[in-house]
Coordinates of C-alpha atoms in Angstrom, one line a residue:
X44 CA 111.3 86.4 98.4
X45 CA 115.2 85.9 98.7
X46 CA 117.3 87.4 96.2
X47 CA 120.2 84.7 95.0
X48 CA 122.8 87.7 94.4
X49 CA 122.9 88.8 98.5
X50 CA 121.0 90.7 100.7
X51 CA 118.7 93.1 99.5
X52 CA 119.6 97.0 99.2
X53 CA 116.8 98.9 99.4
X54 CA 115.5 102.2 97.9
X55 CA 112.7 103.9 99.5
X56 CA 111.4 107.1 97.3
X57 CA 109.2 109.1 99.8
X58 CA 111.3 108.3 102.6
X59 CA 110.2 111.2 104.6
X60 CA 106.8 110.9 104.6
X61 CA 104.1 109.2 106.8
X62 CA 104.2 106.3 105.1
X63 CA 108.3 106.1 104.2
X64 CA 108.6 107.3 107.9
X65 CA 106.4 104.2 109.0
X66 CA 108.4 101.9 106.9
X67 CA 111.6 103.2 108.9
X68 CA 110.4 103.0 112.0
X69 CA 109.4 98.9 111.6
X70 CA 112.5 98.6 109.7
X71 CA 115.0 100.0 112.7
X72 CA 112.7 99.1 115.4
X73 CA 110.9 96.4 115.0
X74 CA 113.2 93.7 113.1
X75 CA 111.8 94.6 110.1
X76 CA 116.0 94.5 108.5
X77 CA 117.5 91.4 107.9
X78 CA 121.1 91.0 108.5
X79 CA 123.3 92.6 106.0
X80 CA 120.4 94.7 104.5
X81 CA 120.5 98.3 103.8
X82 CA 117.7 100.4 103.5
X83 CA 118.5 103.8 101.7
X84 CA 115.3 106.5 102.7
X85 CA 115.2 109.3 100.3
X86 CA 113.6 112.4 101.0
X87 CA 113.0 115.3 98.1
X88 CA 116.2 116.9 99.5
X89 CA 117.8 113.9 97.9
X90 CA 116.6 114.0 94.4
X91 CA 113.8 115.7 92.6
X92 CA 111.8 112.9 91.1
X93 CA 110.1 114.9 88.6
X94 CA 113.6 115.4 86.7
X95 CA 114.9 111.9 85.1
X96 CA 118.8 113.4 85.5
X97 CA 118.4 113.7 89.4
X98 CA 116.6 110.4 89.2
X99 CA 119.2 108.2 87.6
X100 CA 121.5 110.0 89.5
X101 CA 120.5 108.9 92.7
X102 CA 120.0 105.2 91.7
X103 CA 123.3 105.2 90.4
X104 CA 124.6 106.7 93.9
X105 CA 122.7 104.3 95.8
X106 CA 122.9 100.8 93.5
X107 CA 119.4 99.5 94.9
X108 CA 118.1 95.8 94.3
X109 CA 114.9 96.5 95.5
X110 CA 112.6 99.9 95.2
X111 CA 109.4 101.0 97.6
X112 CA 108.1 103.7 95.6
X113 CA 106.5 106.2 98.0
X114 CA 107.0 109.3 96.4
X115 CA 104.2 111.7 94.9
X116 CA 103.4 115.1 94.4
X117 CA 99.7 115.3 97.1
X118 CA 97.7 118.0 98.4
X119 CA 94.5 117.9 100.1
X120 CA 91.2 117.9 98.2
X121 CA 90.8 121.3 97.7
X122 CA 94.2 122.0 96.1
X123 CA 93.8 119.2 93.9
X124 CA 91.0 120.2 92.9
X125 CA 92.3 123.3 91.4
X126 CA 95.0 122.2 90.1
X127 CA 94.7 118.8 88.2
X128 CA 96.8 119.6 85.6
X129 CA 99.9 120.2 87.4
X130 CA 99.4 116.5 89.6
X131 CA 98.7 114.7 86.5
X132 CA 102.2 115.8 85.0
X133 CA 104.4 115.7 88.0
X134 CA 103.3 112.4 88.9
X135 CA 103.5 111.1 85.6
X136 CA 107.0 112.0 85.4
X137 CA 108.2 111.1 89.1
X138 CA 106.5 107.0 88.4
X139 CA 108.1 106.9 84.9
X140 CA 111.5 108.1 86.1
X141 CA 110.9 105.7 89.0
X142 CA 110.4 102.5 86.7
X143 CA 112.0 103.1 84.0
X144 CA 115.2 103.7 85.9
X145 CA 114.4 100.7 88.4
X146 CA 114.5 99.0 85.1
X147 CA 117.5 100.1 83.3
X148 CA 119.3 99.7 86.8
X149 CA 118.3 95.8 87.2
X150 CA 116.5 96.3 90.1
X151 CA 114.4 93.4 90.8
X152 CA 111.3 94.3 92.6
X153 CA 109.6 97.4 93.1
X154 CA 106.8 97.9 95.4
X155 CA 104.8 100.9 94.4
X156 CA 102.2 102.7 96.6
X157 CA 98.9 103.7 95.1
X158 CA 96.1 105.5 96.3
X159 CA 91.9 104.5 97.4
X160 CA 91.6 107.6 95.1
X161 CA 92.2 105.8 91.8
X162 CA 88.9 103.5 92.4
X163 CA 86.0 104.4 90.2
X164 CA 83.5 106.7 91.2
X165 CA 80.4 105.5 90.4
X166 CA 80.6 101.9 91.4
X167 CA 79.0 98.8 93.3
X168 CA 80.8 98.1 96.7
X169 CA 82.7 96.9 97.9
X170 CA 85.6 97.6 95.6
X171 CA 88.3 95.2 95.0
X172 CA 91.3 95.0 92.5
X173 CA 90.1 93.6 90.0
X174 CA 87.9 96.9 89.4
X175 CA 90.5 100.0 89.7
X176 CA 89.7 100.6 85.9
X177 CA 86.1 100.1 85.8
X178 CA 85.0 104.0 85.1
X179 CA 86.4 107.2 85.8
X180 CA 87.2 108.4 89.4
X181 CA 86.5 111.1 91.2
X182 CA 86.8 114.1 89.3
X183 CA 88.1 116.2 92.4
X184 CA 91.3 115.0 91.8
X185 CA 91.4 113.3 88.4
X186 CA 94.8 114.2 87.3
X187 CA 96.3 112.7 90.7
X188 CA 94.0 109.4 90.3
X189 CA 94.7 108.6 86.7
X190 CA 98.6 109.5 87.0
X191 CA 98.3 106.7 89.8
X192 CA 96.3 104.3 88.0
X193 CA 99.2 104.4 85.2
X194 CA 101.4 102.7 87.6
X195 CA 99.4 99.8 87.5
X196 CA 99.2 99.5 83.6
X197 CA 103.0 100.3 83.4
X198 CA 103.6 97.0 85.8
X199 CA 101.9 95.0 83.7
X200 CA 103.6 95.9 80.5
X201 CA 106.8 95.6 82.2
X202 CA 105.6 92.0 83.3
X203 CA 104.7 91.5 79.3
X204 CA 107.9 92.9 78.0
X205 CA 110.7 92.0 80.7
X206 CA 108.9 89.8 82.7
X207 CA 109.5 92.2 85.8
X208 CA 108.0 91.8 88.8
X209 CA 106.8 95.2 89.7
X210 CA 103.8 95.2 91.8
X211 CA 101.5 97.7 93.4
X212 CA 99.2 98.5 96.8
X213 CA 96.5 100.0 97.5
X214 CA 96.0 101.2 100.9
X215 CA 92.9 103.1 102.2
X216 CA 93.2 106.2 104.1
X217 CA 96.6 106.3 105.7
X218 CA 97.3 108.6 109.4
X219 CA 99.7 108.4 111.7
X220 CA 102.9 110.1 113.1
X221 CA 104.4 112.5 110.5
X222 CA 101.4 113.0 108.8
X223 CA 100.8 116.0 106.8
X224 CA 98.8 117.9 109.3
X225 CA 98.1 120.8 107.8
X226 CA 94.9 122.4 108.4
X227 CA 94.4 123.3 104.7
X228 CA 95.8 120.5 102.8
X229 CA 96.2 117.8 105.2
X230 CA 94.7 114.4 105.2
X231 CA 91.3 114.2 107.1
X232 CA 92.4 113.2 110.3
X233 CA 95.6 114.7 111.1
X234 CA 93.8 118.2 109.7
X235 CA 91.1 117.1 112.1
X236 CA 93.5 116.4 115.5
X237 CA 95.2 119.5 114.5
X238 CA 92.5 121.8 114.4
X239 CA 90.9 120.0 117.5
X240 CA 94.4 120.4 119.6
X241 CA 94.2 124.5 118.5
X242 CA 90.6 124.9 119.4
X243 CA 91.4 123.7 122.5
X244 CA 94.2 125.8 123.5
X245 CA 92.5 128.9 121.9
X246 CA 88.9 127.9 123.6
X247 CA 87.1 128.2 120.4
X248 CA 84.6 125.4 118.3
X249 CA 85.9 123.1 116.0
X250 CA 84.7 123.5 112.1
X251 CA 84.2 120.7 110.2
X252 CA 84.0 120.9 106.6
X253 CA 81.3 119.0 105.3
X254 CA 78.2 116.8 107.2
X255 CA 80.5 114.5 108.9
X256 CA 78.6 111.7 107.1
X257 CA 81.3 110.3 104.6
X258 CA 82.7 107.2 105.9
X259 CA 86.1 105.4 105.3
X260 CA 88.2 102.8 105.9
X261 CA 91.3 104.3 108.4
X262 CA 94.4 102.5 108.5
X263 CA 97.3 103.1 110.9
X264 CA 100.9 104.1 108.9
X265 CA 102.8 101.2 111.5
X266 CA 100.3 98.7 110.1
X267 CA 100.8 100.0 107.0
X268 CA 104.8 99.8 106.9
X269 CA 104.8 96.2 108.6
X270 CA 102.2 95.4 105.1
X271 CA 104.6 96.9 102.3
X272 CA 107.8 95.2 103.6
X273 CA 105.6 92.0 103.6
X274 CA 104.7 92.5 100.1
X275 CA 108.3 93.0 99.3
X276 CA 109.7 90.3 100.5
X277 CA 106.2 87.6 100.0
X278 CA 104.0 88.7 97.2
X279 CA 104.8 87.2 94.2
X280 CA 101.6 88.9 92.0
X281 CA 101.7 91.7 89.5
X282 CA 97.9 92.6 90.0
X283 CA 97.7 95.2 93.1
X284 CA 96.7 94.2 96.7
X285 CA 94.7 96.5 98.4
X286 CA 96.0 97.0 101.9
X287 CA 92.6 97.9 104.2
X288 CA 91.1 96.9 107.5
X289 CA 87.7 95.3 106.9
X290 CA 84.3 96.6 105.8
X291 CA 83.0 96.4 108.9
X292 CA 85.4 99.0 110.1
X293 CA 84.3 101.7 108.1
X294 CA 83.6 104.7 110.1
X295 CA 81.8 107.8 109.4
X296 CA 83.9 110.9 109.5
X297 CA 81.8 112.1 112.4
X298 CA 82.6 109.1 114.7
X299 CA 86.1 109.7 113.8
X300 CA 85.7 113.2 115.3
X301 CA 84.4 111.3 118.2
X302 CA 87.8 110.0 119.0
X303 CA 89.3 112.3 118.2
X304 CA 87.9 114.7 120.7
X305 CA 88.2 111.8 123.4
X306 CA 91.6 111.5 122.6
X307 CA 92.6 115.5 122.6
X308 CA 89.9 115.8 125.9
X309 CA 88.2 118.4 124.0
X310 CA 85.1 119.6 125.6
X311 CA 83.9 122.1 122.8
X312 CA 81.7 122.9 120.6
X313 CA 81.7 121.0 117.5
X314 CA 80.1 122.7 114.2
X315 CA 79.4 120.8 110.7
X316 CA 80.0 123.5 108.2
X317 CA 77.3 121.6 105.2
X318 CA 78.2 124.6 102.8
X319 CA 81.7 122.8 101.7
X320 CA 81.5 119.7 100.0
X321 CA 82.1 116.1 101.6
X322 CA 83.7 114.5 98.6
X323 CA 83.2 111.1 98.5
X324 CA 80.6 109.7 100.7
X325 CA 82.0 106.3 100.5
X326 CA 84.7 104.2 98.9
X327 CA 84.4 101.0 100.3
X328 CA 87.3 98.5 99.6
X329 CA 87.1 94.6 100.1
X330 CA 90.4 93.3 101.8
X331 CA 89.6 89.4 101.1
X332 CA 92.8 89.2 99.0
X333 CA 94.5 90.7 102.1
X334 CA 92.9 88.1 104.4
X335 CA 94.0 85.4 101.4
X336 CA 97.2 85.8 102.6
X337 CA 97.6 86.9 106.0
X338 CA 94.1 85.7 107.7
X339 CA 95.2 86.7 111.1
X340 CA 97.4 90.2 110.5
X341 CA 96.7 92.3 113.7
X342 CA 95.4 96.4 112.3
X343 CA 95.8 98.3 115.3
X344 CA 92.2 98.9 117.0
X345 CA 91.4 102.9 115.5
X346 CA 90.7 104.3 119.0
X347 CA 94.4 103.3 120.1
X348 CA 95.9 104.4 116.8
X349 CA 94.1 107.3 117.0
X350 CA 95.0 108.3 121.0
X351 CA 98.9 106.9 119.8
X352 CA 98.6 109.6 116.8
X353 CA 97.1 112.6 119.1
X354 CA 99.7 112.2 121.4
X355 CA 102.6 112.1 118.8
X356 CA 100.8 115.3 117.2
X357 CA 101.1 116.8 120.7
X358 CA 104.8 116.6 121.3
X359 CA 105.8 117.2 118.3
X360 CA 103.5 120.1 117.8
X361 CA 105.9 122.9 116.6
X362 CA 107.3 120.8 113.5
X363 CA 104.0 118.7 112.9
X364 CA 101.2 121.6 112.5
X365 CA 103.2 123.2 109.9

């Protein structure tokens, strides 16, 4: 997808995040910038999403053709699951401001980033896009999922009204470097290699919360990044893609621990704590539309991604555990 008017300039909302971080690494590393691109990252220093003033301003600072919407107010599954109100409304207000400004700007394509939490809960497997809105999802973190799923229906209208093309993906659960690795409130993994890494040092077991049996699909933020700036420049859809490695590499959070421990050479104790709860114990997504289009896209094999992860974790412990 060339735009007539010149190269693109790019806004990237979420810019310091795993995902925004992955995009900047292909982007300035691998050839992923085309010659007289820019690509503008934002970080919440920048602008404060939630407020439409600080939102306009920053699109009117920045002039962007083109928008990878990133940004999100996220916590891990506990804290969402206390406070659903609170995600439901800042997320709300960061996509609207988002879109709605994109749109009063001109900006011609926005790519936003969506969540495997916005698939129903009770449902058949796999899952694939045609069935985000089939039922309700998981009610753990319903105010996040539904404030998510609004994205999609606000494409579409903008599609109906302005003939916009303002798409959406769906990856599946995202690690890599500059995760959130916060023990607390961290995404499984990187809350996983971070606890591992301190039992280690301290000589203590690991806890895991929950059986270890839940299984997911993993995919690698690099992968990830190389995906979205695909979709922003090739696909020409309104309706979501889900961006996923196949069913068959589904793995169960235990395995997962696994390598993990392989990776960290941790030679502990490991201990399944069955009292907390294991969320979802599936959410299986189909990437055929994925393979539609790119039949031979490389994922990164887990086990590398994983050991590649670790060992970013571990140099960059003081800033990443936080």
């Amino acid at each position: 997808y060339r735009d007539p008017l010149g190269p693109m300039r790019v806004l990237v909302t979420g810019g310091s995040g795993l995902v925004g971080k992955a995009i900047e690494h292909v982007v300035q590393q691998e050839g992923g910038k085309l010659e007289g691109e820019e690509w503008i990252f934002l970080s919440s220093k920048d602008a404060d999403l939630v407020d439409v003033g600080q939102t306009r301003a920053v699109f009117e600072k920045y002039r962007p053709t083109h928008v990878i919407h990133l940004a999100a107010k996220v916590g891990g599954l506990y804290l969402h699951m206390r406070d659903n109100l609170h995600f439901l409304r800042d997320n709300l207000k960061i996509n609207d401001n988002v879109l709605q400004t994109a749109h009063e700007m001109g900006v011609t394509r926005v790519v936003s980033c969506l969540s495997s939490c916005i698939f129903p809960d009770k449902t058949t497997y796999p899952i694939d896009e045609t069935m985000i809105h089939n039922g309700s999802p998981h009610s753990s973190n319903f105010g996040y999922s539904h404030a998510k799923r609004m994205i999609d229906v606000q494409n579409r209208a903008y599609f109906q009204q302005y003939g916009h093309h303002y798409t959406a993906v769906i990856p599946t659960n995202v690690f890599g470097p500059y995760d959130n690795f916060n023990i607390e409130n961290g995404h499984v993994l990187s809350a996983l290699m971070n606890k591992t890494y301190k039992a280690k040092k301290e000589g203590t077991a690991v806890n895991v919360c929950g059986s270890g049996a839940p299984r997911r699909q993993f995919i690698y933020s690099l992968d990830l990044g190389r995906l979205i700036i695909w979709a922003l420049r090739e696909y020409e859809e309104i309706d979501p893609i889900i961006f996923s490695v196949g069913e068959e590499d589904e793995i169960s959070i235990k395995e997962a621990m696994d390598l993990i421990t392989k990776a960290l050479d941790f030679k502990g104790k490991i201990h399944y704590d069955t009292t907390l709860s294991d969320g979802q114990m599936k959410k299986t997504a189909s990437n055929a539309k994925l393979r539609r289009y790119l039949p031979d896209f490389p994922f990164t094999p887990l086990k590398e991604a994983i050991q590649m992860t670790c060992d970013w974790f571990v140099a960059n412990y003081d800033i990443a555990r936080t």
